PDB file of C-alpha atoms and ligand atoms in Angstrom:
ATOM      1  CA  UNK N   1     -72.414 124.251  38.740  1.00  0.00           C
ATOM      2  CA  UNK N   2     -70.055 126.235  41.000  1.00  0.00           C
ATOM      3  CA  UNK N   3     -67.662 124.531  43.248  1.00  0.00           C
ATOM      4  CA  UNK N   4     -67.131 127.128  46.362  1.00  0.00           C
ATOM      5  CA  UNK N   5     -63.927 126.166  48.137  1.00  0.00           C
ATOM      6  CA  UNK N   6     -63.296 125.899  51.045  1.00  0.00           C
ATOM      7  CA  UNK N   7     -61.768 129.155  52.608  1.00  0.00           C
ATOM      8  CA  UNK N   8     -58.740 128.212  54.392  1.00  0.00           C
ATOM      9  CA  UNK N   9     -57.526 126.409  50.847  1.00  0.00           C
ATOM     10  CA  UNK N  10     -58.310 129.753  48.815  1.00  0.00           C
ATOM     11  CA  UNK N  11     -55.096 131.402  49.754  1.00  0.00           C
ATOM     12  CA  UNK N  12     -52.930 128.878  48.996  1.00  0.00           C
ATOM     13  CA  UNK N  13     -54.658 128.075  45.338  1.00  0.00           C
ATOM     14  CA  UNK N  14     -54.421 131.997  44.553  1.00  0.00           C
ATOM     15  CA  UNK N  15     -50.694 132.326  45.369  1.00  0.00           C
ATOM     16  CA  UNK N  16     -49.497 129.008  44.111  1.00  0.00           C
ATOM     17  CA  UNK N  17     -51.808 128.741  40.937  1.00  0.00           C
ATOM     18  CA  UNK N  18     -52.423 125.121  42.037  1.00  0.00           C
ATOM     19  CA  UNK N  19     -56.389 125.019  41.028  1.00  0.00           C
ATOM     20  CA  UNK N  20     -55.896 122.756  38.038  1.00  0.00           C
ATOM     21  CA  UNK N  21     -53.010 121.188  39.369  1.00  0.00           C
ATOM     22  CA  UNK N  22     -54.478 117.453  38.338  1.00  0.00           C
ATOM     23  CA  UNK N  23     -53.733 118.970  34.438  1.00  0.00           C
ATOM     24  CA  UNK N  24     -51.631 115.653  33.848  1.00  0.00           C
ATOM     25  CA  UNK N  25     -49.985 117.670  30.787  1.00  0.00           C
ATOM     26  CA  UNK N  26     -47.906 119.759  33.359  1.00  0.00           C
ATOM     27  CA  UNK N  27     -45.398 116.959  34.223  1.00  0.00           C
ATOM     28  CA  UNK N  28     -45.393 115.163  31.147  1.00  0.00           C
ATOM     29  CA  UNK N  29     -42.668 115.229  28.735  1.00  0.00           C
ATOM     30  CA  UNK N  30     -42.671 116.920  25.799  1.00  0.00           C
ATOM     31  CA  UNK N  31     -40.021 116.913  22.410  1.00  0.00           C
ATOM     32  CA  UNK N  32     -38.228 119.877  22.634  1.00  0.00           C
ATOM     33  CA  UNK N  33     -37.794 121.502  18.971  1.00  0.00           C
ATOM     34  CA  UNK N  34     -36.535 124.773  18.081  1.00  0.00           C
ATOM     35  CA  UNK N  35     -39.659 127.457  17.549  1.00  0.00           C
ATOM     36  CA  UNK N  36     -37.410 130.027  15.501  1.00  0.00           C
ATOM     37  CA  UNK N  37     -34.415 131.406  14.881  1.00  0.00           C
ATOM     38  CA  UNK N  38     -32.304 130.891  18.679  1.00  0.00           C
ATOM     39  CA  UNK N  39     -35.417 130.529  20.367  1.00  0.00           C
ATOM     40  CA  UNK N  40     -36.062 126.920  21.443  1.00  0.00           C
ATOM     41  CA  UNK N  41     -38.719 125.112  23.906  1.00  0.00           C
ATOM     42  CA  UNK N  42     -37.748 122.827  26.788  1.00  0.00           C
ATOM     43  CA  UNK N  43     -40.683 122.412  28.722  1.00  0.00           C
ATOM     44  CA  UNK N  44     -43.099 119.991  29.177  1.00  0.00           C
ATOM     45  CA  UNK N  45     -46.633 119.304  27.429  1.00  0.00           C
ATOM     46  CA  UNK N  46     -47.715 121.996  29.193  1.00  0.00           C
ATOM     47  CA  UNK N  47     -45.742 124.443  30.980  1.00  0.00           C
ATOM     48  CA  UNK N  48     -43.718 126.034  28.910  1.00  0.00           C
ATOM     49  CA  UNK N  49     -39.893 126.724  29.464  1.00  0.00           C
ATOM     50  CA  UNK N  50     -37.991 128.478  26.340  1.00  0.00           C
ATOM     51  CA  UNK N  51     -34.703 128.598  25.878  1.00  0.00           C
ATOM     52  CA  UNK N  52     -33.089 131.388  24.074  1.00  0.00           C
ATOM     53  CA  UNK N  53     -29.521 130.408  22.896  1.00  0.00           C
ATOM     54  CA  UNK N  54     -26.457 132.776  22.171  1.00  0.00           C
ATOM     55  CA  UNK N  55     -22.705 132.868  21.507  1.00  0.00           C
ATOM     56  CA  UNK N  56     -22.250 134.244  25.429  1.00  0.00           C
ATOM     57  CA  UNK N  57     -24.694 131.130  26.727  1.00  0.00           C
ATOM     58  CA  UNK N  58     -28.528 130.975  26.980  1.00  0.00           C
ATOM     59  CA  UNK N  59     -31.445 132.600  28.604  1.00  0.00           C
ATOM     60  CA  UNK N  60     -33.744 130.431  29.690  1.00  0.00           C
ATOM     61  CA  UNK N  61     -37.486 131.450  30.480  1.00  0.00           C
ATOM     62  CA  UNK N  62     -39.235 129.525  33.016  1.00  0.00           C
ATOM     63  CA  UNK N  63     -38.671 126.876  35.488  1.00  0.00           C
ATOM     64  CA  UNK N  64     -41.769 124.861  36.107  1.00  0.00           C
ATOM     65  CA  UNK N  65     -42.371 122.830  39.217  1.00  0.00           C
ATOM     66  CA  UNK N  66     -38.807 121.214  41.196  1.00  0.00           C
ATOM     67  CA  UNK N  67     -40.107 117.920  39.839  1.00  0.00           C
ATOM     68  CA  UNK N  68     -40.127 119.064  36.104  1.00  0.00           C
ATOM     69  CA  UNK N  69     -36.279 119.872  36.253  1.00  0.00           C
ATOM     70  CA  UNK N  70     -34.996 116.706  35.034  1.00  0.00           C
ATOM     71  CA  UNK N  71     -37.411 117.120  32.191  1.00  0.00           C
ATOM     72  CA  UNK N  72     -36.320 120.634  31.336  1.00  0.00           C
ATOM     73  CA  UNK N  73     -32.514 119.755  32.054  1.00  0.00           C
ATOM     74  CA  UNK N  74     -32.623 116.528  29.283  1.00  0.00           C
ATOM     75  CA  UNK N  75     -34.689 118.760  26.858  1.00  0.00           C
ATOM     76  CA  UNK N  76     -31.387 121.386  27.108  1.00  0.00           C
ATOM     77  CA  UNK N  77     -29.376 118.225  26.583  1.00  0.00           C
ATOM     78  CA  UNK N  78     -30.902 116.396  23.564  1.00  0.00           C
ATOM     79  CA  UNK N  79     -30.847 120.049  21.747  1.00  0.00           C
ATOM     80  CA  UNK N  80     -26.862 119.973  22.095  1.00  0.00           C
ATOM     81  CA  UNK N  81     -26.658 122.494  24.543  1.00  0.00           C
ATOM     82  CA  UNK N  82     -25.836 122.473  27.847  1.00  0.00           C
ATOM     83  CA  UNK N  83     -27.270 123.051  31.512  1.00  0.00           C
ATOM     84  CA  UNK N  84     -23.929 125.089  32.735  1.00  0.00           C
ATOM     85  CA  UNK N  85     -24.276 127.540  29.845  1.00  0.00           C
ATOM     86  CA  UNK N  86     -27.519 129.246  31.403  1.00  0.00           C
ATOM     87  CA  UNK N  87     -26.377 132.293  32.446  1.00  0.00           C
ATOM     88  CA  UNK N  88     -30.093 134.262  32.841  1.00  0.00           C
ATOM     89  CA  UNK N  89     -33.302 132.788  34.198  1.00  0.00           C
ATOM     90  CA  UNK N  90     -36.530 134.841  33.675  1.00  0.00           C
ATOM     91  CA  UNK N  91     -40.635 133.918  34.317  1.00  0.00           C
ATOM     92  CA  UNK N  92     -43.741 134.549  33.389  1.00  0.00           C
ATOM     93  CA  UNK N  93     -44.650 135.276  36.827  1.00  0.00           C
ATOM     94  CA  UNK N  94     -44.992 134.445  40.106  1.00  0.00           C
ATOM     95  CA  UNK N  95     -46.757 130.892  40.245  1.00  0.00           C
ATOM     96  CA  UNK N  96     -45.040 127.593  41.168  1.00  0.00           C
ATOM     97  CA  UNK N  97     -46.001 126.530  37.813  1.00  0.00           C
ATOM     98  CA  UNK N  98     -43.783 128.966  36.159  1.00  0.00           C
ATOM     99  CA  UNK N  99     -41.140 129.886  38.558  1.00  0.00           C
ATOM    100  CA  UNK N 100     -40.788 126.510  41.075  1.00  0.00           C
ATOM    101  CA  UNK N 101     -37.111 125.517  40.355  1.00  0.00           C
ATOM    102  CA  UNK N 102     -35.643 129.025  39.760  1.00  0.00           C
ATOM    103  CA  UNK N 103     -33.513 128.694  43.097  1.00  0.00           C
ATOM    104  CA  UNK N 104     -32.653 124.953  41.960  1.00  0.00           C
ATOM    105  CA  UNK N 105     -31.222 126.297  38.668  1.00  0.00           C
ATOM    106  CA  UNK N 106     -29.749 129.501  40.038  1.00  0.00           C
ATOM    107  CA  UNK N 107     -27.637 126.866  42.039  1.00  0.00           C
ATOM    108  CA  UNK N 108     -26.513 124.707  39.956  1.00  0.00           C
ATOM    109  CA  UNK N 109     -25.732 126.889  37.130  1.00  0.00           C
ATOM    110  CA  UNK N 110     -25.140 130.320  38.686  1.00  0.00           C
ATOM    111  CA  UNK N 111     -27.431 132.095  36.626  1.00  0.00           C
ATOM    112  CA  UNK N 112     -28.827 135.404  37.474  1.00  0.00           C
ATOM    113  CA  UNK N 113     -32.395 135.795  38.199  1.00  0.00           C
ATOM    114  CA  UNK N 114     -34.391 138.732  36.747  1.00  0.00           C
ATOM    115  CA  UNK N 115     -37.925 139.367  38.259  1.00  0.00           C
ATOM    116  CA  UNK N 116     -40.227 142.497  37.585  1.00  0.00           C
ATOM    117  CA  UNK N 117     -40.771 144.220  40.351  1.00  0.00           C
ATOM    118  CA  UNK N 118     -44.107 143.691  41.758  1.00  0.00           C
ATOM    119  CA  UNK N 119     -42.958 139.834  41.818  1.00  0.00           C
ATOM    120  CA  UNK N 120     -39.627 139.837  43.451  1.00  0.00           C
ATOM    121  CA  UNK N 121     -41.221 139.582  47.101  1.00  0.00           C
ATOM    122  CA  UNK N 122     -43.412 135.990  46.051  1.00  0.00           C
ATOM    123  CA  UNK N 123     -40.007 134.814  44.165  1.00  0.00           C
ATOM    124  CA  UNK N 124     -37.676 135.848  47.173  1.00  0.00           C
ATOM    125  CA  UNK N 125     -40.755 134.193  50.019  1.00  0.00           C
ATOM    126  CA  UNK N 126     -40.220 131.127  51.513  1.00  0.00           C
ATOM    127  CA  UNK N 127     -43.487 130.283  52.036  1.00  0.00           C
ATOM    128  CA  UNK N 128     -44.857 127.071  50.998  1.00  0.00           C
ATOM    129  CA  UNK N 129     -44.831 126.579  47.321  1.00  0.00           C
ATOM    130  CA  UNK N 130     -42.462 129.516  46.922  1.00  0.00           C
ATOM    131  CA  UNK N 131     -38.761 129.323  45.716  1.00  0.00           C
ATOM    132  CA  UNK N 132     -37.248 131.635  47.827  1.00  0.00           C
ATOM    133  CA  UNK N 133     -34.658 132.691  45.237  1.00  0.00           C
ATOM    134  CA  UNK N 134     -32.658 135.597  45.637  1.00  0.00           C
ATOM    135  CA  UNK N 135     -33.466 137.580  42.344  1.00  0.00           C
ATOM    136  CA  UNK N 136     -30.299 139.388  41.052  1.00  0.00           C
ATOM    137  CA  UNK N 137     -31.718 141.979  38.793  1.00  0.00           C
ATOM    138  CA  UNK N 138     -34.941 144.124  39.320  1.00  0.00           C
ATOM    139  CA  UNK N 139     -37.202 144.559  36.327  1.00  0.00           C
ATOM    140  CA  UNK N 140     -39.525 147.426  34.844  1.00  0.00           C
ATOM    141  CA  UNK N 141     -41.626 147.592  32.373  1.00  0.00           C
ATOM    142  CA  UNK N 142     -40.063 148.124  28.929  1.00  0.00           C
ATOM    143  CA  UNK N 143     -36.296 146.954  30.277  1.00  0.00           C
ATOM    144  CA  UNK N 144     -34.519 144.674  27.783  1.00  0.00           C
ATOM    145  CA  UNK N 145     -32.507 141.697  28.977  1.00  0.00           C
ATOM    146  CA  UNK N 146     -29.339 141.133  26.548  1.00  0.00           C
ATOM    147  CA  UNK N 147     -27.169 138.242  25.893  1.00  0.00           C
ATOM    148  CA  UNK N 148     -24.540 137.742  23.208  1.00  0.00           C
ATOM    149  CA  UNK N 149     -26.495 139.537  20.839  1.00  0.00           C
ATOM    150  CA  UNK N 150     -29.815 138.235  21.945  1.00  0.00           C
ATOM    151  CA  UNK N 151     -32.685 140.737  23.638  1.00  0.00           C
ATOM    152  CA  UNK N 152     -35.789 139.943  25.021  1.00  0.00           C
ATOM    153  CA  UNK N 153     -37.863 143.029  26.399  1.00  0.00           C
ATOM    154  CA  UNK N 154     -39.842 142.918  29.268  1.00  0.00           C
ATOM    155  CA  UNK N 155     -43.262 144.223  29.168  1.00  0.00           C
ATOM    156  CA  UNK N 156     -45.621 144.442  31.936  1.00  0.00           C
ATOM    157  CA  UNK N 157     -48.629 142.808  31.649  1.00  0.00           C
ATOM    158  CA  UNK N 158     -50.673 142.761  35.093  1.00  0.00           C
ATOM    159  CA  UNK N 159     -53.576 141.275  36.980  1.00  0.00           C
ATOM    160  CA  UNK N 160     -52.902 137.385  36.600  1.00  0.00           C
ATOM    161  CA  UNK N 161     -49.924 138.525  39.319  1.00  0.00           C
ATOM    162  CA  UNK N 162     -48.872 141.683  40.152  1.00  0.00           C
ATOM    163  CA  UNK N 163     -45.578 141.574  38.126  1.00  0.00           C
ATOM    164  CA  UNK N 164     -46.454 139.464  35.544  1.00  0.00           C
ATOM    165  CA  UNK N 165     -44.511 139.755  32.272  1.00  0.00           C
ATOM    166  CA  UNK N 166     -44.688 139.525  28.565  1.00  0.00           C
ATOM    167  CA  UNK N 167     -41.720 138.992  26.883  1.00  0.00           C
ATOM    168  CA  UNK N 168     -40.903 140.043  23.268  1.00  0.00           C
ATOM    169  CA  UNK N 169     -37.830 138.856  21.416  1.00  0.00           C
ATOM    170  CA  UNK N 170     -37.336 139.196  18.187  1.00  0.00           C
ATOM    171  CA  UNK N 171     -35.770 136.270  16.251  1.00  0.00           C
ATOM    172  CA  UNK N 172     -34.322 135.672  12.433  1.00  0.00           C
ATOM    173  CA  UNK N 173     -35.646 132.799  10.292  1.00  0.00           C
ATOM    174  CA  UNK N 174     -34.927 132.385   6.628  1.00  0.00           C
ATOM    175  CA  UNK N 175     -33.573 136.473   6.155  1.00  0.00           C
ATOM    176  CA  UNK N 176     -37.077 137.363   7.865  1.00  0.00           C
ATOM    177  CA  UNK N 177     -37.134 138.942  11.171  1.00  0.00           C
ATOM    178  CA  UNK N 178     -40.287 137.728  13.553  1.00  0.00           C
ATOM    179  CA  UNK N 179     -41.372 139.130  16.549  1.00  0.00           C
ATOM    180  CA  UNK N 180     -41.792 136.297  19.528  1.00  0.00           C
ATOM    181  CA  UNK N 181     -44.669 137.377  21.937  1.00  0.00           C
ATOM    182  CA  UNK N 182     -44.411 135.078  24.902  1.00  0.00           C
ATOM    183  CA  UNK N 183     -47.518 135.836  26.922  1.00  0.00           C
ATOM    184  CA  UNK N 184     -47.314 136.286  31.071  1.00  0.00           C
ATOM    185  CA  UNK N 185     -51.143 134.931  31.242  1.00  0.00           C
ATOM    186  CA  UNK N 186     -54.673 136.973  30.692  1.00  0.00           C
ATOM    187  CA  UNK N 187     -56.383 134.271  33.267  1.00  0.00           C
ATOM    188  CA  UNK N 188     -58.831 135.216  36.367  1.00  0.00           C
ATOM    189  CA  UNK N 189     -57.535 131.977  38.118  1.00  0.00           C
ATOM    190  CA  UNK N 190     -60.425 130.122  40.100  1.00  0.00           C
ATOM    191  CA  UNK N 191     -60.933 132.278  43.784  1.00  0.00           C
ATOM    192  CA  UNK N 192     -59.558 135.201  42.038  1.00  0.00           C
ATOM    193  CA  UNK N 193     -61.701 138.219  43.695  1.00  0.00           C
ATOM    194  CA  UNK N 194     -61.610 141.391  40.909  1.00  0.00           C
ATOM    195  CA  UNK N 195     -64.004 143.662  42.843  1.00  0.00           C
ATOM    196  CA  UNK N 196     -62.792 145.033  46.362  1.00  0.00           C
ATOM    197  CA  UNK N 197     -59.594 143.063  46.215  1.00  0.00           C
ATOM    198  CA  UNK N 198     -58.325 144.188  49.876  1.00  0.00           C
ATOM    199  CA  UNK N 199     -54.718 142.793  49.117  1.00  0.00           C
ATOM    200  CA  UNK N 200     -54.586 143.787  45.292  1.00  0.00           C
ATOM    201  CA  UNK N 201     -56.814 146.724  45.146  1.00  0.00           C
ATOM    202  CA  UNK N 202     -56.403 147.840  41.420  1.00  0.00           C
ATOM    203  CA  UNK N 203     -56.671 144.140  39.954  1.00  0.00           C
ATOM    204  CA  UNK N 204     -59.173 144.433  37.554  1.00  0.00           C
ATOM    205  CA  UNK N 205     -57.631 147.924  35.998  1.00  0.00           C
ATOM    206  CA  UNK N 206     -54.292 146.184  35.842  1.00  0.00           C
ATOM    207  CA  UNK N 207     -56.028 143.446  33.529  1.00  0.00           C
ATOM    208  CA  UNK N 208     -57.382 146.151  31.495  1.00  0.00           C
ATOM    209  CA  UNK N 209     -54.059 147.695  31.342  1.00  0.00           C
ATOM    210  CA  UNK N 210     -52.703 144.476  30.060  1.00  0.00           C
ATOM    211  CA  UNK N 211     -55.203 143.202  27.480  1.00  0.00           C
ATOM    212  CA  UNK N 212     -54.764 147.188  26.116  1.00  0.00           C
ATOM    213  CA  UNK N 213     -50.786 146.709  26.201  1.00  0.00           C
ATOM    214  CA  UNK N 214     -51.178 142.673  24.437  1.00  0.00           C
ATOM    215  CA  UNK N 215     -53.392 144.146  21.968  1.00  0.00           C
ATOM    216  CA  UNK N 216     -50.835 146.450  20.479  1.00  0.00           C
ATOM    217  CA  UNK N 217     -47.881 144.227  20.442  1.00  0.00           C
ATOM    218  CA  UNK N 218     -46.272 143.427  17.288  1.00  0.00           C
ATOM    219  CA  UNK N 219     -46.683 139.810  16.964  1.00  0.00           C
ATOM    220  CA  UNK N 220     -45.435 137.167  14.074  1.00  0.00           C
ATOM    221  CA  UNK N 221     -44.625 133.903  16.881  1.00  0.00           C
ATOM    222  CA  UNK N 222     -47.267 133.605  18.992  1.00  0.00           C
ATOM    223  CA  UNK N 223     -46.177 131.760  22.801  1.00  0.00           C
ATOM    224  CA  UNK N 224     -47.044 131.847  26.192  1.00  0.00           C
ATOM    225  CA  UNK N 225     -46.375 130.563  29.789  1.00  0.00           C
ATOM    226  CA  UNK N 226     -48.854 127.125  29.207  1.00  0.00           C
ATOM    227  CA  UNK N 227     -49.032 125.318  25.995  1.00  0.00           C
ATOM    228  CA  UNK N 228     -52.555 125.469  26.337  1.00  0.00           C
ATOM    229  CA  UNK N 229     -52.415 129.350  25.231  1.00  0.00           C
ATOM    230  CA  UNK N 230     -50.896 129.051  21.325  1.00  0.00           C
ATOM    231  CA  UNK N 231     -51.756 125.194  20.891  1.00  0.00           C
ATOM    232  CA  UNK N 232     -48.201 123.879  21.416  1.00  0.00           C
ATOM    233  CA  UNK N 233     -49.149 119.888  20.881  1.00  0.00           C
ATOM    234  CA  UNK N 234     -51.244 120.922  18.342  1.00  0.00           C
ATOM    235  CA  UNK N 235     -48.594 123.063  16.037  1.00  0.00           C
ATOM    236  CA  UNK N 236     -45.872 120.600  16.986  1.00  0.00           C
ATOM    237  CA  UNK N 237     -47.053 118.195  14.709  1.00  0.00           C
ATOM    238  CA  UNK N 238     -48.357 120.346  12.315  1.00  0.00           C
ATOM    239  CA  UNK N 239     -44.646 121.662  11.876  1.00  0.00           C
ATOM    240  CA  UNK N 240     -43.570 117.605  10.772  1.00  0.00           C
ATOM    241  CA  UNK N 241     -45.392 118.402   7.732  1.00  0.00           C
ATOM    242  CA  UNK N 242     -45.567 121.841   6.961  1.00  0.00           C
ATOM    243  CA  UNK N 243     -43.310 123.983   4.906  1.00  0.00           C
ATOM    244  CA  UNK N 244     -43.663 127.147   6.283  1.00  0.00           C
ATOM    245  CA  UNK N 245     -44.100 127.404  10.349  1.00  0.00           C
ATOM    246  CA  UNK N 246     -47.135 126.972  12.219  1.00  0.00           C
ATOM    247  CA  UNK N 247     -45.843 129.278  14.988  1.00  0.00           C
ATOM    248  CA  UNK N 248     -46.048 132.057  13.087  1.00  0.00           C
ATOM    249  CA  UNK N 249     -49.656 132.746  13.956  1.00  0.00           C
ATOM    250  CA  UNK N 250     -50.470 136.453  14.561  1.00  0.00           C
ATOM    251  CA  UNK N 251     -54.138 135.594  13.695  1.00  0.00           C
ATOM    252  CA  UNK N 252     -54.171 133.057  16.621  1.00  0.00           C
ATOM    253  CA  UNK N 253     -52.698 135.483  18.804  1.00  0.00           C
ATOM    254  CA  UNK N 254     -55.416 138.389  18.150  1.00  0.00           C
ATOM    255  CA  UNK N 255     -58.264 135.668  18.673  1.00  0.00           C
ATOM    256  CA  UNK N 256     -56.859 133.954  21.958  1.00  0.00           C
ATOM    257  CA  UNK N 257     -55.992 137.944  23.472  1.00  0.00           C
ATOM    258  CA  UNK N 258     -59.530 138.906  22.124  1.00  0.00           C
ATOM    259  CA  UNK N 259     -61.323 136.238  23.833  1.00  0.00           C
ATOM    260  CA  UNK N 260     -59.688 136.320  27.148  1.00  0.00           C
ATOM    261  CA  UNK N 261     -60.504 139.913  27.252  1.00  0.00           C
ATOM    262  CA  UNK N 262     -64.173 138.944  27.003  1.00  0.00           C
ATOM    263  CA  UNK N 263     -64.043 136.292  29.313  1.00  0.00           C
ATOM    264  CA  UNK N 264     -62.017 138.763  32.117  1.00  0.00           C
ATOM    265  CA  UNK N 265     -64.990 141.351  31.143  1.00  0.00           C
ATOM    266  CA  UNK N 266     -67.577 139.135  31.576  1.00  0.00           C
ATOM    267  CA  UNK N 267     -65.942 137.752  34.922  1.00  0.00           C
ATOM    268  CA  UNK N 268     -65.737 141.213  35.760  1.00  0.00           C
ATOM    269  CA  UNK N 269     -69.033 142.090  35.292  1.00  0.00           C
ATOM    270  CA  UNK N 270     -70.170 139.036  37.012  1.00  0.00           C
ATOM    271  CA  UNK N 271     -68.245 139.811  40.305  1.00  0.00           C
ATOM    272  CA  UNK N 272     -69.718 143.457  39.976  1.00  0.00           C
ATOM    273  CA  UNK N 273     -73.020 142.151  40.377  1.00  0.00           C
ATOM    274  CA  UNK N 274     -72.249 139.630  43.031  1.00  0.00           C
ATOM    275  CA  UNK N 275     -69.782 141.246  45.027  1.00  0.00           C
ATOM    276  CA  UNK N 276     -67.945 138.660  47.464  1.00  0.00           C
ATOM    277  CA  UNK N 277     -68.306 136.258  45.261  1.00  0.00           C
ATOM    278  CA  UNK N 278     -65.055 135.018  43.776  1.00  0.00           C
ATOM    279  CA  UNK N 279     -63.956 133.248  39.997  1.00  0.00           C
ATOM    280  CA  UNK N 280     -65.487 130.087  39.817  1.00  0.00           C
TER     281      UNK N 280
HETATM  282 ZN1   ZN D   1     -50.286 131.577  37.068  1.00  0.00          ZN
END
């Protein structure tokens, strides 16, 4: 059954990402464990916040929601490091989900912000729901971010936002270097409208653009912006028991991209045939 929302809501659920905002994994706390190498998760049991952790101070990936930071902050704590040492903050993109608290931290720890382009204006807003964070450094597609020996690339991957962003890093475990893909998000959100789009015209191209880009990656450590993506709870405890690392998990990664390029197909198709009607 469809639910058809009510209009004057729609806006606010596309910009803010707040359609499945009852997910009561998105405010829960979560262990936080290192995932390989100097790349470590912080976030909760759902959105994910990684920490990347150098000699010069860390890079942290993600803010969630202003009420998650006390989460995030005593996951930095209980790994030994600390909250003043984050010198960078990146996102995913441009949803309260992912970047909510990036003014919060930015403040408190005088890190810079670095946005890719085509989400700097929704970071920098102060509309509702928005953080209206000044972003320090303007991204492209294909610009590295380096810290103390540490470099995470930034690859555009449109359509769930404008500016959305994969980012690649590649870590060292046990003499073997791994590539980290941490995915932006391949997701038609609920109300997302792919066909005549008057405010983001070339939506459903930019999804093909991204599924073609996520499809080529090289990918050992497979990660993304929810837990949901790569099966965080369930590869967490998999790792108590497992000798080798249940991140590594290119396999996963081809079958999750795979299948959310059939679902934004079939979506696509879908909207094609009913045009008006939005993602249920
Ligand atoms: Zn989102």
């Amino acid at each position: 059954m469809k639910i058809l929302l009510p209009c004057v809501w729609l806006p606010i659920a596309l910009v803010a990402g707040r359609v499945s905002a009852q997910n009561p994994d998105w405010h829960r706390e979560f262990p936080a464990f290192r995932v390989a190498g100097n790349l470590y998760y912080v976030g909760t049991a759902d959105l994910a916040v990684y920490l990347a952790n150098t000699p010069q101070g860390n890079i942290l990936i993600n803010s969630a929601f202003p009420q998650d930071l006390p989460v995030i902050q005593r996951s930095i704590g209980k790994l030994g490091f600390k909250d003043s040492d984050t010198k960078i903050i990146l996102i995913s993109h441009a949803h309260d989900d992912h970047d909510g608290a990036v003014g919060q931290i930015k403040k408190q720890t005088g890190a810079r912000l670095m946005v890719m382009e085509p989400d700097v204006t929704s970071v920098e807003s102060l509309a509702p729901g928005r953080p209206g964070a000044r972003v320090d450094r303007v991204l492209h597609d294909g610009d590295a971010v380096e810290l103390g020996g540490a470099k995470l690339m930034a690859r555009l991957t449109p359509g769930h936002t404008p500016g959305c962003t994969t980012w690649t890093m590649e870590v060292r475990e046990g003499g073997r270097k791994l590539n980290a893909v941490i995915i932006g998000s391949p997701n038609v959100n609920p109300g997302y409208i792919l066909v005549g789009n008057k405010n983001y015209p070339q939506i459903a191209e930019d999804y093909e653009k991204t599924f073609a880009v996520l499809l080529k990656l090289p990918v050992d450590i497979f990660l993304g912006a929810h837990g949901s993506y790569f099966g965080l709870k369930e590869k967490y405890e998999k790792r108590k028991t497992s000798n080798s690392n249940p991140f590594i998990d290119p396999a996963g990664y081809m079958a999750y991209v795979s299948e959310r390029k059939d679902a934004f197909r079939k979506e696509w198709e879908r909207q094609k045939q009913n045009p008006g009607s939005p993602a249920p």
